[in-house]
PDB file of N, CA, C and O in Angstrom:
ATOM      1  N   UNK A   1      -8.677   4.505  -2.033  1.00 50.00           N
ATOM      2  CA  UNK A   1      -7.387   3.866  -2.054  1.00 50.00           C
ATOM      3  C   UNK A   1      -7.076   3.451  -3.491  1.00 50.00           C
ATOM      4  O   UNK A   1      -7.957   3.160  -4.299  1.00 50.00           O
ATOM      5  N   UNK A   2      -5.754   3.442  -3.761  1.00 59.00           N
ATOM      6  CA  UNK A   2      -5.163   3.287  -5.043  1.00 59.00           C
ATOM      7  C   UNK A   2      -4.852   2.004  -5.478  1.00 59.00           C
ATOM      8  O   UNK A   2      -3.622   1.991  -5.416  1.00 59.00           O
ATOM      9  N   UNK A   3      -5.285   0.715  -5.956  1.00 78.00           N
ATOM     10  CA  UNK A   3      -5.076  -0.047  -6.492  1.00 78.00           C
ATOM     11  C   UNK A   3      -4.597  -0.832  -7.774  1.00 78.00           C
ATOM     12  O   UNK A   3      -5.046  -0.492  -8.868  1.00 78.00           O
ATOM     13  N   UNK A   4      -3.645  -1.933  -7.665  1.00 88.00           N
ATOM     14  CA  UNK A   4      -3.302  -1.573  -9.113  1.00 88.00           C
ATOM     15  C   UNK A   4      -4.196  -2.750  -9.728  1.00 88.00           C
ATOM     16  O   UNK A   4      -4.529  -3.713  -9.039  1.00 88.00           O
ATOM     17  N   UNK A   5      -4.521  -2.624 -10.924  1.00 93.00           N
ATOM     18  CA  UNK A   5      -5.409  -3.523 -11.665  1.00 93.00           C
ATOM     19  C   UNK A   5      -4.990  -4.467 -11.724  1.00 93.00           C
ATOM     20  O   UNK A   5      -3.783  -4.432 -11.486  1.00 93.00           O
ATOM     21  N   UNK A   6      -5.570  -5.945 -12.053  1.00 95.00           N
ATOM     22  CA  UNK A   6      -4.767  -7.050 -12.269  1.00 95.00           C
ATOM     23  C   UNK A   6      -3.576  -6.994 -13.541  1.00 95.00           C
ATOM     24  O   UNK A   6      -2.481  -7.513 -13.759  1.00 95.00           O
ATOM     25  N   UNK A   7      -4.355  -6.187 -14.113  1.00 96.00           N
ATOM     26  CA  UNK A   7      -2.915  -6.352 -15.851  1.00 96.00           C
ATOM     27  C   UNK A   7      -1.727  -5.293 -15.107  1.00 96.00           C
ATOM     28  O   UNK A   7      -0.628  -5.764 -15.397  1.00 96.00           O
ATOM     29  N   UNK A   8      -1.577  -4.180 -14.354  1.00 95.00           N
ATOM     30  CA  UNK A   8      -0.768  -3.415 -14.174  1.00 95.00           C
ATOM     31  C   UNK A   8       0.288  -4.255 -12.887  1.00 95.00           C
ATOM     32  O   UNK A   8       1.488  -4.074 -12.678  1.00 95.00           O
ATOM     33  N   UNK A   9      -0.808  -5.325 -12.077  1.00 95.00           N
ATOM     34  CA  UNK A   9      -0.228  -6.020 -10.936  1.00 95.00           C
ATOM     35  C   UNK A   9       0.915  -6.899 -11.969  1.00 95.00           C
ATOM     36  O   UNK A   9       2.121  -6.655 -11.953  1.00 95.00           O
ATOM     37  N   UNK A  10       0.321  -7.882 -12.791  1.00 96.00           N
ATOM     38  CA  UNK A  10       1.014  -8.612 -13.337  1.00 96.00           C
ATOM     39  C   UNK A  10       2.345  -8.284 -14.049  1.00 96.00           C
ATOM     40  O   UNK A  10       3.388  -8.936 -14.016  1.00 96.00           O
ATOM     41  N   UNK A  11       2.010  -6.818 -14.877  1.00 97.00           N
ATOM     42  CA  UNK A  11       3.058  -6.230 -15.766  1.00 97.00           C
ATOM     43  C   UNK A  11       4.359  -5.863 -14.352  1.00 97.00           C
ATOM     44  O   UNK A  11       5.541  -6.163 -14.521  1.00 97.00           O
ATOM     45  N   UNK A  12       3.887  -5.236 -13.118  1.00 96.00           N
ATOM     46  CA  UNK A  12       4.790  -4.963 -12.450  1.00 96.00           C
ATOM     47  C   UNK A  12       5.600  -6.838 -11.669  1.00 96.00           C
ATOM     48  O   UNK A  12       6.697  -6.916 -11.115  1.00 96.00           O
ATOM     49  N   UNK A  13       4.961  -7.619 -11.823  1.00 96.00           N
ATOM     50  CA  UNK A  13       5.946  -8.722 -11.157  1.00 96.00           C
ATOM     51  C   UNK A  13       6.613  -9.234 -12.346  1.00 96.00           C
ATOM     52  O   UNK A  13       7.614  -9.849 -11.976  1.00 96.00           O
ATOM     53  N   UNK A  14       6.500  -9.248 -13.567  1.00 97.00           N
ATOM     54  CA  UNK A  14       6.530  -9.333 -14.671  1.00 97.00           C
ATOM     55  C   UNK A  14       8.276  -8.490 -14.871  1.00 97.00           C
ATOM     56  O   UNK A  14       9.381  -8.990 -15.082  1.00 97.00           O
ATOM     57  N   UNK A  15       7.873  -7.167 -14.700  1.00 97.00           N
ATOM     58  CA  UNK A  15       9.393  -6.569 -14.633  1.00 97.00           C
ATOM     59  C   UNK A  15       9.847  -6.485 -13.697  1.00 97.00           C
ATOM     60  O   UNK A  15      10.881  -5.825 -13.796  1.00 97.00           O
ATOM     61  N   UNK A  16       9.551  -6.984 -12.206  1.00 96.00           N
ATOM     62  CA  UNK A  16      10.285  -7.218 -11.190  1.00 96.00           C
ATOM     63  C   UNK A  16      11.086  -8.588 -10.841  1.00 96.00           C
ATOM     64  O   UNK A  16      11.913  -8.764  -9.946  1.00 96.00           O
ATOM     65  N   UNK A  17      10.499  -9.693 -12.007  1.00 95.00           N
ATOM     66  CA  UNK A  17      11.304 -11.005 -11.904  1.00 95.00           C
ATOM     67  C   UNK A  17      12.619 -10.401 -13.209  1.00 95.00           C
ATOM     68  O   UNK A  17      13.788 -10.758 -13.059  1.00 95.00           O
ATOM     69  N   UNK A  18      12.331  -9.755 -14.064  1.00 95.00           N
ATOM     70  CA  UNK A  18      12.903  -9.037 -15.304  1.00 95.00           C
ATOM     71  C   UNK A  18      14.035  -8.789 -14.574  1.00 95.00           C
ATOM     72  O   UNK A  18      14.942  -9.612 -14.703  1.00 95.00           O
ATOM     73  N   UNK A  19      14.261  -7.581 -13.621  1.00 94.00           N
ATOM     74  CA  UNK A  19      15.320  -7.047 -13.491  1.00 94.00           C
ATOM     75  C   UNK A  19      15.802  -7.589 -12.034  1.00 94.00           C
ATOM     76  O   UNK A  19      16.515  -6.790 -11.426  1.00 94.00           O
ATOM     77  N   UNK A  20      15.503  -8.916 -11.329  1.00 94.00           N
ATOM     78  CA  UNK A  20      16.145  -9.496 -10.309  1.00 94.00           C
ATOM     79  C   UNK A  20      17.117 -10.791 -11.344  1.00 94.00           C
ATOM     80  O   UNK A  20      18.214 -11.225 -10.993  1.00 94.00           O
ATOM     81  N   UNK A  21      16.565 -11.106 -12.310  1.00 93.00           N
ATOM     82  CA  UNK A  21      17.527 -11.915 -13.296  1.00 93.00           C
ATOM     83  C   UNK A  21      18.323 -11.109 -13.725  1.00 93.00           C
ATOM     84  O   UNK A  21      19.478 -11.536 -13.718  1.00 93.00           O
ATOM     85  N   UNK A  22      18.162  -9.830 -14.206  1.00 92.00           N
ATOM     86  CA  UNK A  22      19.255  -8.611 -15.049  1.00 92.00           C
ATOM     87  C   UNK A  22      20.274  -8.679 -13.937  1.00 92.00           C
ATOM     88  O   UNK A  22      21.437  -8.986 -14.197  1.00 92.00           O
ATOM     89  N   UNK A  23      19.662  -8.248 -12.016  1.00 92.00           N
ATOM     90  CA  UNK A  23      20.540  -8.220 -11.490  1.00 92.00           C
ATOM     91  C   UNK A  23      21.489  -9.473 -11.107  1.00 92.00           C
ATOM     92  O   UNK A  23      22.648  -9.273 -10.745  1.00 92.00           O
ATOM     93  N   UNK A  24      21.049 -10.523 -11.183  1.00 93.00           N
ATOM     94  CA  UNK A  24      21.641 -11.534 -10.449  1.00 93.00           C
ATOM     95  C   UNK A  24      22.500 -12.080 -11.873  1.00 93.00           C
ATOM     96  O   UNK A  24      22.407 -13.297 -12.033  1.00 93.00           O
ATOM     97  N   UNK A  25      23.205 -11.444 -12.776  1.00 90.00           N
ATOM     98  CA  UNK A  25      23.841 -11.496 -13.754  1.00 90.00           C
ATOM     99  C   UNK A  25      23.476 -12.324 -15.091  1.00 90.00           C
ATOM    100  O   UNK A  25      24.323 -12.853 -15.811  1.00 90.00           O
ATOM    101  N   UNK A  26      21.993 -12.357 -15.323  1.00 83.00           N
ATOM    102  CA  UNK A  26      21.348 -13.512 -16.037  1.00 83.00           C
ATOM    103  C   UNK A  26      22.011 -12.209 -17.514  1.00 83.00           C
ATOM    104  O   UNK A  26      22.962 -11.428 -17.539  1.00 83.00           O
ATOM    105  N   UNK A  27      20.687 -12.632 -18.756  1.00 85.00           N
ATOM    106  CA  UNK A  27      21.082 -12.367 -19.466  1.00 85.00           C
ATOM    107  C   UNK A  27      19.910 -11.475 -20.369  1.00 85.00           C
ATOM    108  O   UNK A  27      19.987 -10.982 -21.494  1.00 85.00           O
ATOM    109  N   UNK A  28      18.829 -11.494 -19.393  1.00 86.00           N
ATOM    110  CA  UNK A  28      18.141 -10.357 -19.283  1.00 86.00           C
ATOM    111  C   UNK A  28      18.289  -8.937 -18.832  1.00 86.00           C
ATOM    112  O   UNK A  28      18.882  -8.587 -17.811  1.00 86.00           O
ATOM    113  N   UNK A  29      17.678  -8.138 -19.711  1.00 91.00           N
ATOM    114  CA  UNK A  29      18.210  -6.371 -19.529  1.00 91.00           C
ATOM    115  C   UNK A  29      16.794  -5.755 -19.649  1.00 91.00           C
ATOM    116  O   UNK A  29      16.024  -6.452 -20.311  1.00 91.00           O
ATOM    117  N   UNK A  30      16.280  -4.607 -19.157  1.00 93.00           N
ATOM    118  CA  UNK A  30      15.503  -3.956 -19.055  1.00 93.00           C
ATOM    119  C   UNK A  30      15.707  -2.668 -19.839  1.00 93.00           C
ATOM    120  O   UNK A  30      16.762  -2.041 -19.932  1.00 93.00           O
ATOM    121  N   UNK A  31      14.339  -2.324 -20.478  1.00 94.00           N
ATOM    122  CA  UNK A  31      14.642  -1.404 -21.741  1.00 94.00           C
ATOM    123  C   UNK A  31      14.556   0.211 -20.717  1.00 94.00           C
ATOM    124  O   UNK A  31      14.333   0.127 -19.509  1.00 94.00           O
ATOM    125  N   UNK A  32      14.746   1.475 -21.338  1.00 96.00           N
ATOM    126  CA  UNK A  32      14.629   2.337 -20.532  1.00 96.00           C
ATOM    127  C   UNK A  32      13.432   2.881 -20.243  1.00 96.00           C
ATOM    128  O   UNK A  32      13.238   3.477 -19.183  1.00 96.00           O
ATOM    129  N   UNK A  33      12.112   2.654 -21.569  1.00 97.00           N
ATOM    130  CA  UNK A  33      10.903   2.367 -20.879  1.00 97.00           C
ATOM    131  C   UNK A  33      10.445   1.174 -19.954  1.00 97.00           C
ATOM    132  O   UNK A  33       9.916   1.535 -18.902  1.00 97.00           O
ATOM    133  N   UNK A  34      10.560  -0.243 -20.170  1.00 96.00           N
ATOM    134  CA  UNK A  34      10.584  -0.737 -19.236  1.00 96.00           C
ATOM    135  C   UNK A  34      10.793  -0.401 -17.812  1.00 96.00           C
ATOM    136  O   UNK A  34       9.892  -0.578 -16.992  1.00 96.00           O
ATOM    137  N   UNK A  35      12.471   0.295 -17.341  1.00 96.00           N
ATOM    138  CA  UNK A  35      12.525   0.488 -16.305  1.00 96.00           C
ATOM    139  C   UNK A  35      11.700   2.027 -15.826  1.00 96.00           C
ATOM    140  O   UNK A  35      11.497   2.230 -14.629  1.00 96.00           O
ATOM    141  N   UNK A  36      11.383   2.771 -16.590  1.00 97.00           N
ATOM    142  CA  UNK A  36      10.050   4.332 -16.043  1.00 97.00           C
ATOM    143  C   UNK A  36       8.884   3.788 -16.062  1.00 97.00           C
ATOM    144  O   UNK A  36       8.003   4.335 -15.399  1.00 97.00           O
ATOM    145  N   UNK A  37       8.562   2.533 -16.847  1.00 97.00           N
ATOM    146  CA  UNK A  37       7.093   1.555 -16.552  1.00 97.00           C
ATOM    147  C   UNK A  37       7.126   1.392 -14.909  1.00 97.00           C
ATOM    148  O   UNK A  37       6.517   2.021 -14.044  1.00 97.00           O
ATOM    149  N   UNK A  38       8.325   0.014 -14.786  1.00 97.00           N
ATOM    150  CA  UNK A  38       9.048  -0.492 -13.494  1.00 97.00           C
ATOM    151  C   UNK A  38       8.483   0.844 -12.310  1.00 97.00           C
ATOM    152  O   UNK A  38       7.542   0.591 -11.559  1.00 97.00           O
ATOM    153  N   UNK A  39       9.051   1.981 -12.278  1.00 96.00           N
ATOM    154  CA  UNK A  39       8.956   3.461 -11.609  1.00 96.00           C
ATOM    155  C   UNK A  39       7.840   3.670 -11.489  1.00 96.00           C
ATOM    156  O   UNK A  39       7.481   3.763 -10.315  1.00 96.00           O
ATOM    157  N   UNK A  40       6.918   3.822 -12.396  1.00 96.00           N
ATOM    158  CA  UNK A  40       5.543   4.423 -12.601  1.00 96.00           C
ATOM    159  C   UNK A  40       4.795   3.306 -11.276  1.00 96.00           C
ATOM    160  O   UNK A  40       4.351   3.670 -10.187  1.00 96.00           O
ATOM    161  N   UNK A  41       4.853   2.041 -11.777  1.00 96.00           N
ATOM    162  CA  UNK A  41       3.637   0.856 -10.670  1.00 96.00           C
ATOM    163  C   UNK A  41       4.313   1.020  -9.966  1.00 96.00           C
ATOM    164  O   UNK A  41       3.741   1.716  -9.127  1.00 96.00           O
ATOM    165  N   UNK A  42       5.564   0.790  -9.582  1.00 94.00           N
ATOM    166  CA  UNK A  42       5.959   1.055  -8.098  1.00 94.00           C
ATOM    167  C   UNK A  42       5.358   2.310  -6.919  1.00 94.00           C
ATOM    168  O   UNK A  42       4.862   2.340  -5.792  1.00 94.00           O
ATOM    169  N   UNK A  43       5.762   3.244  -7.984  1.00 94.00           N
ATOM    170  CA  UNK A  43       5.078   4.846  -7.135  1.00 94.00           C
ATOM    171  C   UNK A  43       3.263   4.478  -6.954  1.00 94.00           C
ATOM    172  O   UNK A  43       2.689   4.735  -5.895  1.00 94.00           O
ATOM    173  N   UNK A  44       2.594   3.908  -8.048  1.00 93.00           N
ATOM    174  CA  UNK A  44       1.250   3.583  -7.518  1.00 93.00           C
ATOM    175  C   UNK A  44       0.922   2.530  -6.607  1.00 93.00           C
ATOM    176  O   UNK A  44      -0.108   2.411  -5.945  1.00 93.00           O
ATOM    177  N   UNK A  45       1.982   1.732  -6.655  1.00 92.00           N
ATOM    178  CA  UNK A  45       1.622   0.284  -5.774  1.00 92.00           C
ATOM    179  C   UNK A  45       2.179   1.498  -3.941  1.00 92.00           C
ATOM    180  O   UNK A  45       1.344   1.762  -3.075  1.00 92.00           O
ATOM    181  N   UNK A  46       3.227   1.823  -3.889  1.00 92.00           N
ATOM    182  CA  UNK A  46       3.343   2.722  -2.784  1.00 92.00           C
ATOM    183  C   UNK A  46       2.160   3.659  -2.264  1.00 92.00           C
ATOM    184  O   UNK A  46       1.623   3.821  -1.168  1.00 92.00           O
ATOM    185  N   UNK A  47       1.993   4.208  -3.545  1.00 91.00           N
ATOM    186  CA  UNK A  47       0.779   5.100  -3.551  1.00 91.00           C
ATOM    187  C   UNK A  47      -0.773   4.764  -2.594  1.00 91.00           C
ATOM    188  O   UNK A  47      -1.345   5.393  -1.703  1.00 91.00           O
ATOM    189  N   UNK A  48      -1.122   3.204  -3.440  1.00 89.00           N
ATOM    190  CA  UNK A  48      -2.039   2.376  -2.808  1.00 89.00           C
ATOM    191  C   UNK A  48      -1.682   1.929  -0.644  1.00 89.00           C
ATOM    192  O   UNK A  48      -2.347   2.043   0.386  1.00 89.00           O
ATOM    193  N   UNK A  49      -0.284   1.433  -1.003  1.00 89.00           N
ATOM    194  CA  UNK A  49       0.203   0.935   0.393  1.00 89.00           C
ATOM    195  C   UNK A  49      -0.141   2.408   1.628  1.00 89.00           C
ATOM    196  O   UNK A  49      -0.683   2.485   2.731  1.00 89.00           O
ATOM    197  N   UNK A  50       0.324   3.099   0.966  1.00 90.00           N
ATOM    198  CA  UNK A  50       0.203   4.715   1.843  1.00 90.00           C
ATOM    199  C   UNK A  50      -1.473   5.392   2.266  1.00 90.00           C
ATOM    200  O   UNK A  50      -1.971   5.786   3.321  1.00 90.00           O
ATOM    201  N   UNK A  51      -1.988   5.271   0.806  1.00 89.00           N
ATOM    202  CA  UNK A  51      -3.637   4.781   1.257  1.00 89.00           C
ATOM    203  C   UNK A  51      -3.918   4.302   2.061  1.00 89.00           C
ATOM    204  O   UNK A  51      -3.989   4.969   3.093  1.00 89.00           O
ATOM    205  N   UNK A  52      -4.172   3.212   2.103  1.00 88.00           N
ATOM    206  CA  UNK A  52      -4.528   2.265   3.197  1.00 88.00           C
ATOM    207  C   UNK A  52      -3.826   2.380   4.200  1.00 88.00           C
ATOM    208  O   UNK A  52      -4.763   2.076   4.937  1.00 88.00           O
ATOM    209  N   UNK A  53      -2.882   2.573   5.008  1.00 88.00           N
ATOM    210  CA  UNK A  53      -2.346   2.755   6.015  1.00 88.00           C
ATOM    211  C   UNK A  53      -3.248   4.281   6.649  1.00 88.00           C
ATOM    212  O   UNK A  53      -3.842   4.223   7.725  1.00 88.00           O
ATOM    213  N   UNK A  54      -3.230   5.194   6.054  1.00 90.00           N
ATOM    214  CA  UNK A  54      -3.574   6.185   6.535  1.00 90.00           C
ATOM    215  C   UNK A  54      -5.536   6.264   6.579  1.00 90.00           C
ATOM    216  O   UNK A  54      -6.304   7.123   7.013  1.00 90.00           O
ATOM    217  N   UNK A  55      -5.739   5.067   5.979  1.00 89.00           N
ATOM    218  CA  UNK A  55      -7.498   4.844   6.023  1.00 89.00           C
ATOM    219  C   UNK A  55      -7.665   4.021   7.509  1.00 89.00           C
ATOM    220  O   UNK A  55      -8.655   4.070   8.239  1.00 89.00           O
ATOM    221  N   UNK A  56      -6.187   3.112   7.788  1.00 87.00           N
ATOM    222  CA  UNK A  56      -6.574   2.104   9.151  1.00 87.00           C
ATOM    223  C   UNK A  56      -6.154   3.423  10.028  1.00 87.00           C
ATOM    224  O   UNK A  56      -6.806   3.665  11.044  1.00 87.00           O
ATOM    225  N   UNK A  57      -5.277   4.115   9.720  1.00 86.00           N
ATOM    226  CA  UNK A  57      -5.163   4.994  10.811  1.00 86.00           C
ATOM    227  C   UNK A  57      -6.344   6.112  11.396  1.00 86.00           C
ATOM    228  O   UNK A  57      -6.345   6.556  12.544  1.00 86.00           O
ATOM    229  N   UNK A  58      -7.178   6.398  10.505  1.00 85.00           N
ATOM    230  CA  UNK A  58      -8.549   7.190  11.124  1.00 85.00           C
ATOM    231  C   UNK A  58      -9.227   6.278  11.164  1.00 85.00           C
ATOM    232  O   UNK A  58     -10.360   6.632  11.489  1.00 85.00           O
ATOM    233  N   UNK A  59      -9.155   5.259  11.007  1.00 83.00           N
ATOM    234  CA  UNK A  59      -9.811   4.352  11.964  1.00 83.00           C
ATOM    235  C   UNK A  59      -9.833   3.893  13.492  1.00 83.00           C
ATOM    236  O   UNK A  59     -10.644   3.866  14.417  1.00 83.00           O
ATOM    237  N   UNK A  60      -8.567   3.561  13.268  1.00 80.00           N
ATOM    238  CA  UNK A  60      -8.144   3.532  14.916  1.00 80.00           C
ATOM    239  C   UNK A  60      -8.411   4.763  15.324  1.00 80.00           C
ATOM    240  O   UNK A  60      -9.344   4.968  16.101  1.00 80.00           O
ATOM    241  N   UNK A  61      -7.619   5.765  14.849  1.00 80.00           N
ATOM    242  CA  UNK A  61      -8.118   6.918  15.747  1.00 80.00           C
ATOM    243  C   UNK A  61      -9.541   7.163  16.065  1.00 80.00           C
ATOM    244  O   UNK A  61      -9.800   7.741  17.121  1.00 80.00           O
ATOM    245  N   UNK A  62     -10.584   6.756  15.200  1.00 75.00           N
ATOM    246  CA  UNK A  62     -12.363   7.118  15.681  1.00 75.00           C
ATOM    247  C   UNK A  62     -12.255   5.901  16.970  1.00 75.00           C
ATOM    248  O   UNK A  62     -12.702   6.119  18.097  1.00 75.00           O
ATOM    249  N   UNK A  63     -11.633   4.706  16.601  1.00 77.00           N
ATOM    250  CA  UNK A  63     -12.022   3.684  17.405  1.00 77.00           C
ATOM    251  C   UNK A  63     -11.080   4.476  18.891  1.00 77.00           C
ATOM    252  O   UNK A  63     -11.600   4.352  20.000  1.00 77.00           O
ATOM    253  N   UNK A  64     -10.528   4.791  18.840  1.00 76.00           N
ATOM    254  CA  UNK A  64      -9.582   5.172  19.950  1.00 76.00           C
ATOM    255  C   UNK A  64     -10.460   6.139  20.801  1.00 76.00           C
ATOM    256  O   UNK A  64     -10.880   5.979  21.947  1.00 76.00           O
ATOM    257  N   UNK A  65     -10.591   6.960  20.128  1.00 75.00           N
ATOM    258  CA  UNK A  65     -12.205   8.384  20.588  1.00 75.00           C
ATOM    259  C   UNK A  65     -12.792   7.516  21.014  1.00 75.00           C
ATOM    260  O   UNK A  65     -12.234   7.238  22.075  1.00 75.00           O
ATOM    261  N   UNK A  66     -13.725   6.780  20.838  1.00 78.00           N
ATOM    262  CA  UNK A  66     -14.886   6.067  21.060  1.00 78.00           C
ATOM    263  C   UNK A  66     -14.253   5.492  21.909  1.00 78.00           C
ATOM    264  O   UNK A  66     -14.384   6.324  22.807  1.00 78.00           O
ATOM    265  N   UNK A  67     -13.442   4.423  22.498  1.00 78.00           N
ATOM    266  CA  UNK A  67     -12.934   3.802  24.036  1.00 78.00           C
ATOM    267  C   UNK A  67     -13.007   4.900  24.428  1.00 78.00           C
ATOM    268  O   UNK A  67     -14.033   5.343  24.945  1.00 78.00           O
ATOM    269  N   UNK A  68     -12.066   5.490  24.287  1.00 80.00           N
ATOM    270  CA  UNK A  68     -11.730   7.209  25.385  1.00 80.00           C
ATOM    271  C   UNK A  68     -13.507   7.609  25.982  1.00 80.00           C
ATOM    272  O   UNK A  68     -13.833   7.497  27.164  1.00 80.00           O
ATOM    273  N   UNK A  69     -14.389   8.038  24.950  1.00 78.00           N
ATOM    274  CA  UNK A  69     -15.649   8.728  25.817  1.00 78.00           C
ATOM    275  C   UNK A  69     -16.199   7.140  26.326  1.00 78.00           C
ATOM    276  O   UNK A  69     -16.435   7.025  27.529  1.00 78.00           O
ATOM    277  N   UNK A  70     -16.373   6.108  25.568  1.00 79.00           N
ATOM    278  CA  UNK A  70     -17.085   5.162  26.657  1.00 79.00           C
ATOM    279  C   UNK A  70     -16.296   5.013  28.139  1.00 79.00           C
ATOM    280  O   UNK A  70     -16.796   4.922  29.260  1.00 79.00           O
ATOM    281  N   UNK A  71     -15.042   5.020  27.780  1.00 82.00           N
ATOM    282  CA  UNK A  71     -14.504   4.812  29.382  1.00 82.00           C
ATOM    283  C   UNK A  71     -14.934   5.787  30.295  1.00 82.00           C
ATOM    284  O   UNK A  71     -15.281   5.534  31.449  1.00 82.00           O
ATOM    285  N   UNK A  72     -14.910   7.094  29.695  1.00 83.00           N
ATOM    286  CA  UNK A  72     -15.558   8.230  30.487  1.00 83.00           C
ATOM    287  C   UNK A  72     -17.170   8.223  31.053  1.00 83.00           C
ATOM    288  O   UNK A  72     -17.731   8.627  32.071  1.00 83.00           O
ATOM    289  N   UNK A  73     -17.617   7.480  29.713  1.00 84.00           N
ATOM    290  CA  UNK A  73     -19.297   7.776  30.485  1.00 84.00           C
ATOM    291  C   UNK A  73     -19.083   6.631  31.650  1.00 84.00           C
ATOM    292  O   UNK A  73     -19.584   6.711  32.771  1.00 84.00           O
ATOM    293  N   UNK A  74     -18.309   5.627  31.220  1.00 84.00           N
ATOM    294  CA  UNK A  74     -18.671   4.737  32.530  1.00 84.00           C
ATOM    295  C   UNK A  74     -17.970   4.999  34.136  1.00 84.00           C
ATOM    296  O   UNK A  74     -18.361   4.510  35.196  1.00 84.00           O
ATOM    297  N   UNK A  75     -16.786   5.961  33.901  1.00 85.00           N
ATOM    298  CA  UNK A  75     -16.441   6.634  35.090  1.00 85.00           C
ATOM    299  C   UNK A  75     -16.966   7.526  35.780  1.00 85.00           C
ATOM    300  O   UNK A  75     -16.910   7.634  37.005  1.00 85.00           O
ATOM    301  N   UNK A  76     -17.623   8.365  34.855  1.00 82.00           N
ATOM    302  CA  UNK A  76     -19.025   9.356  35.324  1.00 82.00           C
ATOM    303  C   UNK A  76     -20.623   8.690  35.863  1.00 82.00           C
ATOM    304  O   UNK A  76     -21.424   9.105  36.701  1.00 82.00           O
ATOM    305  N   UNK A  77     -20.632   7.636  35.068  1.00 83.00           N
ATOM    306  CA  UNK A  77     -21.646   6.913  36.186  1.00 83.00           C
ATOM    307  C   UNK A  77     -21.608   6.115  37.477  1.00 83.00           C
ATOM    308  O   UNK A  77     -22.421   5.817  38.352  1.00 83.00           O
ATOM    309  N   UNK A  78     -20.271   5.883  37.220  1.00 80.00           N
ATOM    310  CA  UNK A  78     -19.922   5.184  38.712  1.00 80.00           C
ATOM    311  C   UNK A  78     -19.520   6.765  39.526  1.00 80.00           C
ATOM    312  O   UNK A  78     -19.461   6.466  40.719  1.00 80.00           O
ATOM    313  N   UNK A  79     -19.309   7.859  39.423  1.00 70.00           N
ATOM    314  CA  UNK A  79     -19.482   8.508  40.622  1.00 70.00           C
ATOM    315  C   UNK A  79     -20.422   9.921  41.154  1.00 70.00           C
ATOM    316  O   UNK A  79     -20.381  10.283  42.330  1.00 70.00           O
TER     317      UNK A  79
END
């Protein structure tokens, strides 16, 4: 799974308080690297979120298998 480092975590809330002041008409502006920085952690912070979702999901799914045959062995021993 994709994680972002603490300096890349920080730099991204860093330009995400940046450009909620730019938007909310402050008097802060975001440079045009700034905002492909902004782009870049976002796509990895997604990146990470999408990871992990799809790591709990073969999880559940083994855990799901595993109910499925225990329920079975125990229906096969009861008959």
């Amino acid at each position: 799974m994709m994680t972002l480092s603490k300096a890349d975590q920080d730099q991204l809330d860093d330009l995400k308080a940046k450009l909620d002041r730019a938007l909310a008409g402050g008097d802060d502006t975001l440079t045009d690297r700034e905002i492909d920085r902004l782009g870049e952690l976002r796509a990895k912070e997604r990146a990470g979120i999408i990871a992990a979702a799809e790591q709990r999901q073969q999880r559940d799914s083994v855990r799901g298998v595993s109910r499925i045959a225990l329920a079975l062995k125990r229906a096969h021993r009861r008959s």
